[in-house]
Tab-separated table of C-alpha atoms and ligand atoms in Angstrom:
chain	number	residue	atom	x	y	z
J	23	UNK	CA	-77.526	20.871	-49.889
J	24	UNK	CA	-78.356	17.254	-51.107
J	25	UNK	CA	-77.152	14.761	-49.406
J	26	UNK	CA	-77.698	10.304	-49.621
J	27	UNK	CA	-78.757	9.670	-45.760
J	28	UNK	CA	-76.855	6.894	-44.827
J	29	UNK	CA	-79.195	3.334	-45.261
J	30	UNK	CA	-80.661	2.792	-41.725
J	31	UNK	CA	-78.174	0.384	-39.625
J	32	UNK	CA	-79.903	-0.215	-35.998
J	33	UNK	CA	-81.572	1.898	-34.226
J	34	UNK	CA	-78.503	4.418	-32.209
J	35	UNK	CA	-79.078	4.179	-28.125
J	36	UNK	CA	-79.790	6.869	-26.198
J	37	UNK	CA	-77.392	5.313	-23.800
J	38	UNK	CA	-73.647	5.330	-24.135
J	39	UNK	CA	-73.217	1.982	-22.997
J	40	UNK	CA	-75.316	0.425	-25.207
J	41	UNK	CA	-73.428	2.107	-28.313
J	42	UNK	CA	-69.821	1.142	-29.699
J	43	UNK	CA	-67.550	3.723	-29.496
J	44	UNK	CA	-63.478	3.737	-30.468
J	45	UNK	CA	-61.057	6.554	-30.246
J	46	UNK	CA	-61.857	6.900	-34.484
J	47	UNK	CA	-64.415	9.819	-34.595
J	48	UNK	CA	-65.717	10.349	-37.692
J	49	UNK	CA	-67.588	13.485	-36.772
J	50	UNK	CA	-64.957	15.721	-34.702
J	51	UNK	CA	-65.630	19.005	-36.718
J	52	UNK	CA	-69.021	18.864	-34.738
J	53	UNK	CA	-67.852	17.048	-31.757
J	54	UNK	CA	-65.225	19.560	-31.011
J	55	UNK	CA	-68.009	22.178	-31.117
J	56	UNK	CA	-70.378	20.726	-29.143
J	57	UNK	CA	-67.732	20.454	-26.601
J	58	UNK	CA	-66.763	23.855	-26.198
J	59	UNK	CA	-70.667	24.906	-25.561
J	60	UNK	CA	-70.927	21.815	-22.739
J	61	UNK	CA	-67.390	23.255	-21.370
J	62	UNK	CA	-68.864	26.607	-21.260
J	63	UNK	CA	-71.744	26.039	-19.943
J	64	UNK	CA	-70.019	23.421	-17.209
J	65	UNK	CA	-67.746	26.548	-16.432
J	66	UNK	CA	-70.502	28.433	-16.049
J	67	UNK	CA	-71.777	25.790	-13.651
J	68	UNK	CA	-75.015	25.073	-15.815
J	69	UNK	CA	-75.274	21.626	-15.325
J	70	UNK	CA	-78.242	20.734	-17.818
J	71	UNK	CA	-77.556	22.135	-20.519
J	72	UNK	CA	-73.635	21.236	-20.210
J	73	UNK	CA	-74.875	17.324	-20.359
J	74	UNK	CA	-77.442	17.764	-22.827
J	75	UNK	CA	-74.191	18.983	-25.373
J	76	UNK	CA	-72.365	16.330	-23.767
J	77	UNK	CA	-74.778	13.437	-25.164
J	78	UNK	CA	-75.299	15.775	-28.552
J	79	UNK	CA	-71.361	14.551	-29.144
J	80	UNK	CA	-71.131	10.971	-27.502
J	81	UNK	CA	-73.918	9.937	-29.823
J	82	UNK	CA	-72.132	11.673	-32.957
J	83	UNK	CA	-69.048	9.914	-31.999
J	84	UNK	CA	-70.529	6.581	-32.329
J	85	UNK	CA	-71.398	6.825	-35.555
J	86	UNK	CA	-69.328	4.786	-38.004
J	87	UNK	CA	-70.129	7.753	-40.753
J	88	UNK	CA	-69.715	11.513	-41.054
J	89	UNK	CA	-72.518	13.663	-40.691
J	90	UNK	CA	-72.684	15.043	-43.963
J	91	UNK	CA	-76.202	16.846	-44.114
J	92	UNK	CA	-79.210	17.720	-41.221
J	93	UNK	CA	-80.974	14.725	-42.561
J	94	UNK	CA	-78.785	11.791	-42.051
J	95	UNK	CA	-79.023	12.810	-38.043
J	96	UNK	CA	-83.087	11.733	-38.437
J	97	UNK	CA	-83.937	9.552	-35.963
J	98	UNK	CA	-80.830	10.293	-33.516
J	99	UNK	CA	-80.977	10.556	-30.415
J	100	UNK	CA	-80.728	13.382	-27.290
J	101	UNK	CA	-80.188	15.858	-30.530
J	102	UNK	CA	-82.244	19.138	-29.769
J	103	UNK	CA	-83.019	21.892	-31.861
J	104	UNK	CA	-79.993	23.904	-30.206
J	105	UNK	CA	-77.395	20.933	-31.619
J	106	UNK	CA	-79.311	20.679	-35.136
J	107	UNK	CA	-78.905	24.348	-35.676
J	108	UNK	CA	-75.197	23.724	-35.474
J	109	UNK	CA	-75.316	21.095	-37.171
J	110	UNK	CA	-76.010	22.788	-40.211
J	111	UNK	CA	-74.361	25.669	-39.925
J	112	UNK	CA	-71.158	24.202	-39.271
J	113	UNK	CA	-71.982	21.647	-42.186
J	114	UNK	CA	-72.930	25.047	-44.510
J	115	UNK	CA	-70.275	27.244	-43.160
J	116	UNK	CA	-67.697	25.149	-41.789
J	117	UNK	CA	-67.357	26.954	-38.306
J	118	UNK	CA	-70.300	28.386	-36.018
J	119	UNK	CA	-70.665	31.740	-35.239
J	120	UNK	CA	-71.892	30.707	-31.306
J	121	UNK	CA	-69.066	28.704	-31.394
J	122	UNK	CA	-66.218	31.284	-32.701
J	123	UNK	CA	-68.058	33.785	-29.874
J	124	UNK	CA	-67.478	31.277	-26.840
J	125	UNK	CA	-63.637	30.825	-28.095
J	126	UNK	CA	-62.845	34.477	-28.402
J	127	UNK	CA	-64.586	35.674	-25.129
J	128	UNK	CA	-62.236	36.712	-22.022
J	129	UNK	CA	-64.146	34.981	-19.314
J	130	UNK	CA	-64.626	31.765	-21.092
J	131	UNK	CA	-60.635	31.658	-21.738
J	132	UNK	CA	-59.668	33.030	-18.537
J	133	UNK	CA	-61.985	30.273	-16.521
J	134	UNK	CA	-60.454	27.821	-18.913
J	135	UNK	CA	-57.051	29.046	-18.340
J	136	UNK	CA	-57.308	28.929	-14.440
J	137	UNK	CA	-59.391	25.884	-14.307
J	138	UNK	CA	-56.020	24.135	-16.398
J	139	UNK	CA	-54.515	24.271	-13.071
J	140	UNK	CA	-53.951	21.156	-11.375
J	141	UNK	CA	-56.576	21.666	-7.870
J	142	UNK	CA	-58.711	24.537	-9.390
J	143	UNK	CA	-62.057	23.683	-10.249
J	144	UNK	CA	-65.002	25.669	-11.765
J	145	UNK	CA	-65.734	27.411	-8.625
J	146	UNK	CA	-61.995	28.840	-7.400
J	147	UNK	CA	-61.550	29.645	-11.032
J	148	UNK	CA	-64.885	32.309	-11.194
J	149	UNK	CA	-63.887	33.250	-7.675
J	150	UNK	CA	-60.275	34.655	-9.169
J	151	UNK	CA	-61.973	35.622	-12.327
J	152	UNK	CA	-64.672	37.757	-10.259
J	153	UNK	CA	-61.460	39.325	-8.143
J	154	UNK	CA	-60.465	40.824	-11.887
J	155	UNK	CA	-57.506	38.655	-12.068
J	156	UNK	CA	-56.811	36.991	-15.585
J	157	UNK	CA	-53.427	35.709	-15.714
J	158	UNK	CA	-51.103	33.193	-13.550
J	159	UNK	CA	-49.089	36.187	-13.129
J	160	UNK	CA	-52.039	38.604	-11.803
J	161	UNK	CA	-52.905	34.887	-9.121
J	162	UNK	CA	-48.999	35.027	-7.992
J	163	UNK	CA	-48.613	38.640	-7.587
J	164	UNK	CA	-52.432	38.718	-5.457
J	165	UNK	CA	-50.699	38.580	-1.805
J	166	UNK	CA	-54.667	37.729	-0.673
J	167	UNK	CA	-54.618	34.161	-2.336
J	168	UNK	CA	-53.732	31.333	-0.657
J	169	UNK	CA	-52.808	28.431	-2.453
J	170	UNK	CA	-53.456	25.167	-1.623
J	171	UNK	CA	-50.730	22.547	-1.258
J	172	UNK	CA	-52.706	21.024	-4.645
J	173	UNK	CA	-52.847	24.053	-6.729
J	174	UNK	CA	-49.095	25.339	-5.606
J	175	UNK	CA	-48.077	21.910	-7.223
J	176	UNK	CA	-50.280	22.788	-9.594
J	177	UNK	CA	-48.645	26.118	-10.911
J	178	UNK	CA	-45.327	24.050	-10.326
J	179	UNK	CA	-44.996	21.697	-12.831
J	180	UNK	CA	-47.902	23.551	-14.618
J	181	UNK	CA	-45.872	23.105	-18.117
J	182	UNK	CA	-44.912	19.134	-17.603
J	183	UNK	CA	-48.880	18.624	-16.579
J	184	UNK	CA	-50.390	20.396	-19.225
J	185	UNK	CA	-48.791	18.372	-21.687
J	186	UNK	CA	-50.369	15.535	-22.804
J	187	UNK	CA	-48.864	11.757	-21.577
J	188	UNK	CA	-48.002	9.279	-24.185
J	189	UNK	CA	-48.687	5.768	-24.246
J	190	UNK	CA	-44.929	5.139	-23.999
J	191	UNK	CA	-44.589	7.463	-21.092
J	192	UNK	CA	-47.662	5.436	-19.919
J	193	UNK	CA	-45.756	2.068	-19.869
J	194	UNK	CA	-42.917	3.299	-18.322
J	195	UNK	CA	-44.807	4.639	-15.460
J	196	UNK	CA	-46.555	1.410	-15.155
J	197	UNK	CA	-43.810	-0.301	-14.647
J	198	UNK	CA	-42.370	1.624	-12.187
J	199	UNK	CA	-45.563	0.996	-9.845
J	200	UNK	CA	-45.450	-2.387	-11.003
J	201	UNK	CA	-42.078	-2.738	-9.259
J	202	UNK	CA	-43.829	-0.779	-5.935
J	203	UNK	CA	-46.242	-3.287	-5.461
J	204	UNK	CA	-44.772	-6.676	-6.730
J	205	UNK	CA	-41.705	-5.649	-3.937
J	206	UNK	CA	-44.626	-4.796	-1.242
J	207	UNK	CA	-46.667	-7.859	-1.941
J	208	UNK	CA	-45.303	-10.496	-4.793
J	209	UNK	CA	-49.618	-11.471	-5.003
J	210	UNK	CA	-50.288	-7.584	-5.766
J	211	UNK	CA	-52.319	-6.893	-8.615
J	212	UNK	CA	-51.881	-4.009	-11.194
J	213	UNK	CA	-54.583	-3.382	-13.963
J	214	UNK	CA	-54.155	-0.222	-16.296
J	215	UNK	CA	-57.580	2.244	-16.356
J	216	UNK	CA	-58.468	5.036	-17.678
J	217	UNK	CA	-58.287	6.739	-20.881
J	218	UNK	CA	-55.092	4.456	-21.700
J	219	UNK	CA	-57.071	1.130	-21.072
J	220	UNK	CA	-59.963	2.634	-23.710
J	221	UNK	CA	-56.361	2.765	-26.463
J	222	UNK	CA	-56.184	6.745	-26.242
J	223	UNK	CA	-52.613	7.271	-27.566
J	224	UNK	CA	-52.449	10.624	-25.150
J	225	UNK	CA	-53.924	10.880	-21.785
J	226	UNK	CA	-53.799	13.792	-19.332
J	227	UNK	CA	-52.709	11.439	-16.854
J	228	UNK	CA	-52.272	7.928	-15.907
J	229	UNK	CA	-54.971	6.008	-14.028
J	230	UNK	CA	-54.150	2.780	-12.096
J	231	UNK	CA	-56.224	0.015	-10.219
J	232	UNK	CA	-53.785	-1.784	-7.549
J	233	UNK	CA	-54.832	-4.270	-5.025
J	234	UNK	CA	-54.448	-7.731	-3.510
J	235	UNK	CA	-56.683	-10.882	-2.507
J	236	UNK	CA	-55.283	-10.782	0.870
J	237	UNK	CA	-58.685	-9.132	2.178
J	238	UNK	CA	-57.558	-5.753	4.114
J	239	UNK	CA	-53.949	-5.583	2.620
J	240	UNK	CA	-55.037	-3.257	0.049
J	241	UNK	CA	-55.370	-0.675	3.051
J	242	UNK	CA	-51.579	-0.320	3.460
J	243	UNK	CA	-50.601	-0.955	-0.145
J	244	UNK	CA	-51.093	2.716	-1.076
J	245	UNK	CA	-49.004	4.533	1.640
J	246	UNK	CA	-46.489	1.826	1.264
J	247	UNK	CA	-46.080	2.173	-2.502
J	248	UNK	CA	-45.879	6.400	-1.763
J	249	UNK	CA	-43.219	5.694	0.657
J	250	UNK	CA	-41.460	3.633	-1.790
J	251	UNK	CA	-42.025	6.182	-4.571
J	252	UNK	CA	-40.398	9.018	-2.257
J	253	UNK	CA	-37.802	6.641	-1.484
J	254	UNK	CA	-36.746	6.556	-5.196
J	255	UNK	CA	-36.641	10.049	-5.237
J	256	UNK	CA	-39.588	10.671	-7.801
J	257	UNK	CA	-42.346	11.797	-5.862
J	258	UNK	CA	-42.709	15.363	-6.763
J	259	UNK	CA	-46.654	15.617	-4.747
J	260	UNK	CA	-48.770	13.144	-3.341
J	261	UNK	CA	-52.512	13.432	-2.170
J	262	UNK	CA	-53.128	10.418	-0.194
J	263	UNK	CA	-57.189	9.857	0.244
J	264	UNK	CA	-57.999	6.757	2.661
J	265	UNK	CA	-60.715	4.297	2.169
J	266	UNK	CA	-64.265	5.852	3.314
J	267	UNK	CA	-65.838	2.406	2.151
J	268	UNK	CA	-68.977	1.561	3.753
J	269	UNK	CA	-70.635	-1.797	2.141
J	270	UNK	CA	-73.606	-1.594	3.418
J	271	UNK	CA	-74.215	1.546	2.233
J	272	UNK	CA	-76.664	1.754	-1.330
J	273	UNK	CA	-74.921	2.851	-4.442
J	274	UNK	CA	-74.639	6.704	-4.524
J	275	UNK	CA	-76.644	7.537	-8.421
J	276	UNK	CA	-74.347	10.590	-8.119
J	277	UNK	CA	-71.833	10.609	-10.452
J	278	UNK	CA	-69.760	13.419	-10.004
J	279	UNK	CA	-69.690	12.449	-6.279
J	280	UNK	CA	-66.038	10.338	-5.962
J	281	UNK	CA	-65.911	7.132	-5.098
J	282	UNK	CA	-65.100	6.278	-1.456
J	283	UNK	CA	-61.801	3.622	-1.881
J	284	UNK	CA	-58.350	4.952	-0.856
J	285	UNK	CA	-56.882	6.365	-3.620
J	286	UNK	CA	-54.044	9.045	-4.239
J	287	UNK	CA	-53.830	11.804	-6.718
J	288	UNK	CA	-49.722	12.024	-7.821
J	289	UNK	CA	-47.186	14.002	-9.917
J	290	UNK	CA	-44.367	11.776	-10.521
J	291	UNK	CA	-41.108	12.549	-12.174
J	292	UNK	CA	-40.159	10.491	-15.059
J	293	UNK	CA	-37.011	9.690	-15.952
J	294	UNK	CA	-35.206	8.948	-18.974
J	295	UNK	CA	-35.282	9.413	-22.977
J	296	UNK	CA	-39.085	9.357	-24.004
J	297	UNK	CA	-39.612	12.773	-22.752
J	298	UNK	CA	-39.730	15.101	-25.654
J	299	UNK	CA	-37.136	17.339	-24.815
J	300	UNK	CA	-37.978	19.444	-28.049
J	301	UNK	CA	-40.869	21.375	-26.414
J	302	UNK	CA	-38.669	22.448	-23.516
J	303	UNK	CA	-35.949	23.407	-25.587
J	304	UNK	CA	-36.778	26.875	-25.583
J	305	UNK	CA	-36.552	27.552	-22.047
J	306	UNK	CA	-33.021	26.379	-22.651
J	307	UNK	CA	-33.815	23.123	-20.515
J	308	UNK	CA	-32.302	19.901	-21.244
J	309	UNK	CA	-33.304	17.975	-18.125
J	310	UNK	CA	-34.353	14.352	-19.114
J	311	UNK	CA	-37.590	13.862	-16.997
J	312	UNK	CA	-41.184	15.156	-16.538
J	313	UNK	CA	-43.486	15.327	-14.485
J	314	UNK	CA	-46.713	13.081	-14.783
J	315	UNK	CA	-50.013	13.288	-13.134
J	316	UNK	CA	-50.824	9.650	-11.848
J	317	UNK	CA	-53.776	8.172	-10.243
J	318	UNK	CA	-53.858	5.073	-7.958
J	319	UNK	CA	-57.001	3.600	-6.827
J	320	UNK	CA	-57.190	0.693	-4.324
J	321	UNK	CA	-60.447	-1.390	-4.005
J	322	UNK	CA	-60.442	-4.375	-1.533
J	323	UNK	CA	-60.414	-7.160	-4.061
J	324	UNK	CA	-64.066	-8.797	-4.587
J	325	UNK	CA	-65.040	-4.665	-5.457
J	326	UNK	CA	-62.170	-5.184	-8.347
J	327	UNK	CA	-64.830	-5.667	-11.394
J	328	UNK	CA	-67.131	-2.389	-10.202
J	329	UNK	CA	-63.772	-0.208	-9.127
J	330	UNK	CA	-62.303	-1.267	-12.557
J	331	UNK	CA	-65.827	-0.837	-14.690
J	332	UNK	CA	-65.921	2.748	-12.753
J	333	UNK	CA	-62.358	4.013	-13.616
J	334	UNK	CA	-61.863	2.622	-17.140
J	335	UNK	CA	-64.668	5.619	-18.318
J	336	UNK	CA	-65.097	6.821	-20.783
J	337	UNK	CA	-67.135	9.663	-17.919
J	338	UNK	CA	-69.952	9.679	-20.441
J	339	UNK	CA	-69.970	6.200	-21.020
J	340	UNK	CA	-70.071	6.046	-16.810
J	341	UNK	CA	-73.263	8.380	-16.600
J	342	UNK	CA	-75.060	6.743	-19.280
J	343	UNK	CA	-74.325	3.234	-17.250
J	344	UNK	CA	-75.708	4.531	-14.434
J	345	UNK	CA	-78.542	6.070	-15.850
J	346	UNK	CA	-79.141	2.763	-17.921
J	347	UNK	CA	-79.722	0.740	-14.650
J	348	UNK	CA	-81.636	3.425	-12.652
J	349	UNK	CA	-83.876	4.021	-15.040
J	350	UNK	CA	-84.114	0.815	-17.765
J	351	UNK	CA	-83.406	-1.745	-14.613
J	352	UNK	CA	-84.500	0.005	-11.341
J	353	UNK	CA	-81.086	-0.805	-9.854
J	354	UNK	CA	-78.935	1.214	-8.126
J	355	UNK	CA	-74.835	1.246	-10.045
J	356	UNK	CA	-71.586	2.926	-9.082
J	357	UNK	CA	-68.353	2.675	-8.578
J	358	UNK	CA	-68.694	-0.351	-5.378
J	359	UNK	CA	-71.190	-2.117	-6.406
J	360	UNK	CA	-74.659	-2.660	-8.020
J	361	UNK	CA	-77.778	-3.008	-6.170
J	362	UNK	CA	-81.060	-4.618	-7.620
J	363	UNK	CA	-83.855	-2.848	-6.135
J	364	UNK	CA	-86.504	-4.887	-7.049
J	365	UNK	CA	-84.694	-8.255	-5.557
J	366	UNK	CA	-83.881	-5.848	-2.905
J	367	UNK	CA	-79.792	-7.248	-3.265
J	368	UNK	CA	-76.573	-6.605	-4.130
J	369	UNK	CA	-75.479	-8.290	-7.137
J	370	UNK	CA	-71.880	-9.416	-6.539
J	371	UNK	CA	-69.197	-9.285	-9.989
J	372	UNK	CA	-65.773	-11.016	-10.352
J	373	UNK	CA	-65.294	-9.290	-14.128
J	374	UNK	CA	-66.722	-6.476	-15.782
J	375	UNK	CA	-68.870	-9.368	-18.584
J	376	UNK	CA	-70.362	-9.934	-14.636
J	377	UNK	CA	-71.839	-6.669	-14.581
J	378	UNK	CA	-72.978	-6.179	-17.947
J	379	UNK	CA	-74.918	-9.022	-17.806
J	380	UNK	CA	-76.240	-8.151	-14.402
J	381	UNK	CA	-77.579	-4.856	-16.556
J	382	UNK	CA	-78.719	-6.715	-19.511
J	383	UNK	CA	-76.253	-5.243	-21.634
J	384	UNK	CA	-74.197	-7.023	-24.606
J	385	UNK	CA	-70.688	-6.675	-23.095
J	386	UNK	CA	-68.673	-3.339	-24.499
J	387	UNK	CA	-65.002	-4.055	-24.666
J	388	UNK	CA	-62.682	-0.828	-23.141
J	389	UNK	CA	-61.750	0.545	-26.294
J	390	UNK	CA	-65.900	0.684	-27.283
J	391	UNK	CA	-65.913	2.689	-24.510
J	392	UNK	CA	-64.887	6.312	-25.692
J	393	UNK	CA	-68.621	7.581	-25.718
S	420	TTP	P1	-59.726	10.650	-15.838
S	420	TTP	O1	-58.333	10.226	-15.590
S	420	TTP	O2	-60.094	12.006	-15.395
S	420	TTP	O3	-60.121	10.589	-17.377
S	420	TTP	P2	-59.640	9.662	-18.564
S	420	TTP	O4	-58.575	8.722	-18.117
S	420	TTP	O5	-60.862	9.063	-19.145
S	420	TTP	O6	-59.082	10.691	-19.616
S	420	TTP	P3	-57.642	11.426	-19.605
S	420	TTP	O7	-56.904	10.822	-20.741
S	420	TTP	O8	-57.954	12.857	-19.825
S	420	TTP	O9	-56.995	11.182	-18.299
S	420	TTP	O10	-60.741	9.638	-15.150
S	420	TTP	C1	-60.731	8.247	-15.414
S	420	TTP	C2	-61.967	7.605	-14.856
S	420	TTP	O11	-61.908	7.557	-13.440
S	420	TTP	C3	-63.245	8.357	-15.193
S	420	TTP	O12	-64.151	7.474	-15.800
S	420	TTP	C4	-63.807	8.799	-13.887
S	420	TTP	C5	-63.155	7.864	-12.916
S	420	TTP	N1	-62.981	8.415	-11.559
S	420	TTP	C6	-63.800	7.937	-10.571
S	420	TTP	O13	-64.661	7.104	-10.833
S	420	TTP	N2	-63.651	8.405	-9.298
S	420	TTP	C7	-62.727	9.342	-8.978
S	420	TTP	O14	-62.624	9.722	-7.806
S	420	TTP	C8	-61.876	9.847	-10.032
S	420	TTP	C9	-60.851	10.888	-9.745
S	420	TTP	C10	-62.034	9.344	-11.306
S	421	MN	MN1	-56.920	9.430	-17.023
S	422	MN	MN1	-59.717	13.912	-17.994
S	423	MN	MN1	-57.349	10.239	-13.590
């Protein structure tokens, strides 16, 4: 097929964060593929070629055009001949036959199933899979499985969880911990990250930054504001993770590794009338809540810009950040701070602009950040 390649704009980054992404993507059809063959080979626990697909679709998604034929994706980036034989046969064919195989196999779709559990991962999941179980039902009624205080939650509220949150829902519940920490400290600060900071309109949960500039108070503000939250009655599971900080410790290049602030991983129970009650209707329920997975995260203050950078994501857009100052700056990035290992310092940050510049990067605002 002919096809007008579109006229050259700049040249696309290899690196996420020096690309401008929104939640618009004009190229899902291949996105969405791409996806399924990093999450298969990420269940598989391939971790190369599950990041090489990964970059494949954060570098289509930046594009402010559709990928209409194999030649307008000349001169693109991390696209191998695996991706461009996609390409075009999803562009000649609509679907890929790789693709359509992945979907419709049992142990991709049971691992995906079990891995949709709150507190199963990749490796539990095969475990089960491997025991020839392939349903919740065949986990419950295995008398051999213990389930962790996580994953019973998990199976729990399984329904509520699995359900995507809504901006709405999102403001609600950050007003609620707004309330928690404003009544535990009045100088509390409350910044929304995550997925809903980048302007996703859904989010599988709801990530939140809280702190304050007393220097140590942010050690008790997490247990206080669970307290407060079990007080109310709402706090349907809390995983409360203290601080493991160490400053003088180098930034870890490991992404996957998590970050060492106290943090806690929640399900909350939201009240009131922006829970669609339609999808429960079924099940003949006409309770007025749900129950939301929240994050909290809770940096001692002059870490704010680095713990906020770290959490707002996009993941992809987090990799390619620290991969951007390993390899194009020769410092050291994550989550605490940023270390210049030519200078042989840390580079301190008040805002995120801080830290960009620190990198030599044009500043990316949030919602440019859905690589
Ligand atoms: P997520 O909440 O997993 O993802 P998301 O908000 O981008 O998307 P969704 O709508 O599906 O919720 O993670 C948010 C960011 O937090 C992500 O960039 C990774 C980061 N993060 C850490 O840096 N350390 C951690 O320990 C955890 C749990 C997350
Ligand atoms: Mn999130
Ligand atoms: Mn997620
Ligand atoms: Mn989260």
């Amino acid at each position: 097929a002919r096809c007008s390649t579109p006229t050259p704009v700049a040249r696309v980054s290899q690196y996420a964060c020096q690309r401008r992404t929104t939640t618009e993507n004009n190229n899902k059809i291949l996105t969405d593929a791409f996806e399924v063959l990093a999450e298969s080979y990420e269940l598989n626990q391939l971790e190369g070629p599950c990041l090489a697909f990964r970059r494949a679709a954060s570098v289509l998604k930046s594009l402010p055009w559709a990928v209409q034929c194999l030649g307008a994706t000349q001169g693109l980036p991390c696209l191998g001949e695996h991706t461009k034989a996609l390409i075009e046969e999803i562009l000649q064919y609509g679907h890929s036959f790789e693709v359509e195989k992945i979907l419709s196999d049992e142990r991709y779709q049971t691992l995906k199933l079990f891995t949709s559990v709150f507190g199963v991962g990749p490796k539990t999941a095969e475990k089960w899979y491997r025991r020839g179980l392939r349903s919740f039902s065949d986990i419950l009624a295995e008398p051999s499985i213990q389930l962790n205080r996580m994953q019973q939650s998990g199976f729990l509220h399984y329904g509520d969880i699995s359900r995507a949150v809504s901006k709405a829902e999102a403001r609600a519940l950050g007003n609620i911990i707004d309330e928690a920490v404003h009544a535990i400290t009045p100088d509390g600060i409350l910044a929304l990250t995550g997925g809903f900071r980048r302007g996703k309109e859904f989010g599988h949960d709801v990530d939140f930054i809280v702190t304050t500039p007393e220097q140590g108070k942010e050690e008790t503000l997490l247990p206080n504001i669970i307290d407060r939250l079990k007080e109310q009655g709402i706090l349907l599971y809390s995983d409360y993770q203290t601080s493991t900080f160490d400053i003088s410790k180098l930034p870890s290049h490991k992404f996957e590794a998590m970050d060492h602030f106290a943090k806690c991983f929640l399900i909350l129970r939201l009240e009131g009338s922006l829970v669609d009650r339609g999808l429960n209707s079924t099940e003949g329920d006409s309770r007025g809540w749900r129950a939301v997975r929240v994050d909290l995260v809770s940096p001692p203050m002059e870490r704010y810009a680095y713990a906020l950078l770290g959490w707002t994501g996009s993941r992809q857009f987090e990799r390619d950040l620290r991969r951007f100052a390993r390899l194009e700056q020769h410092m050291l990035l994550d989550n605490h701070a940023l270390y210049d290992k030519t200078k042989k310092e840390f580079l301190a940050a008040t805002t995120e602009r801080d830290i960009f510049a620190h990198l030599g990067l044009e500043y990316i605002e949030p919602w440019q950040r859905n690589a």
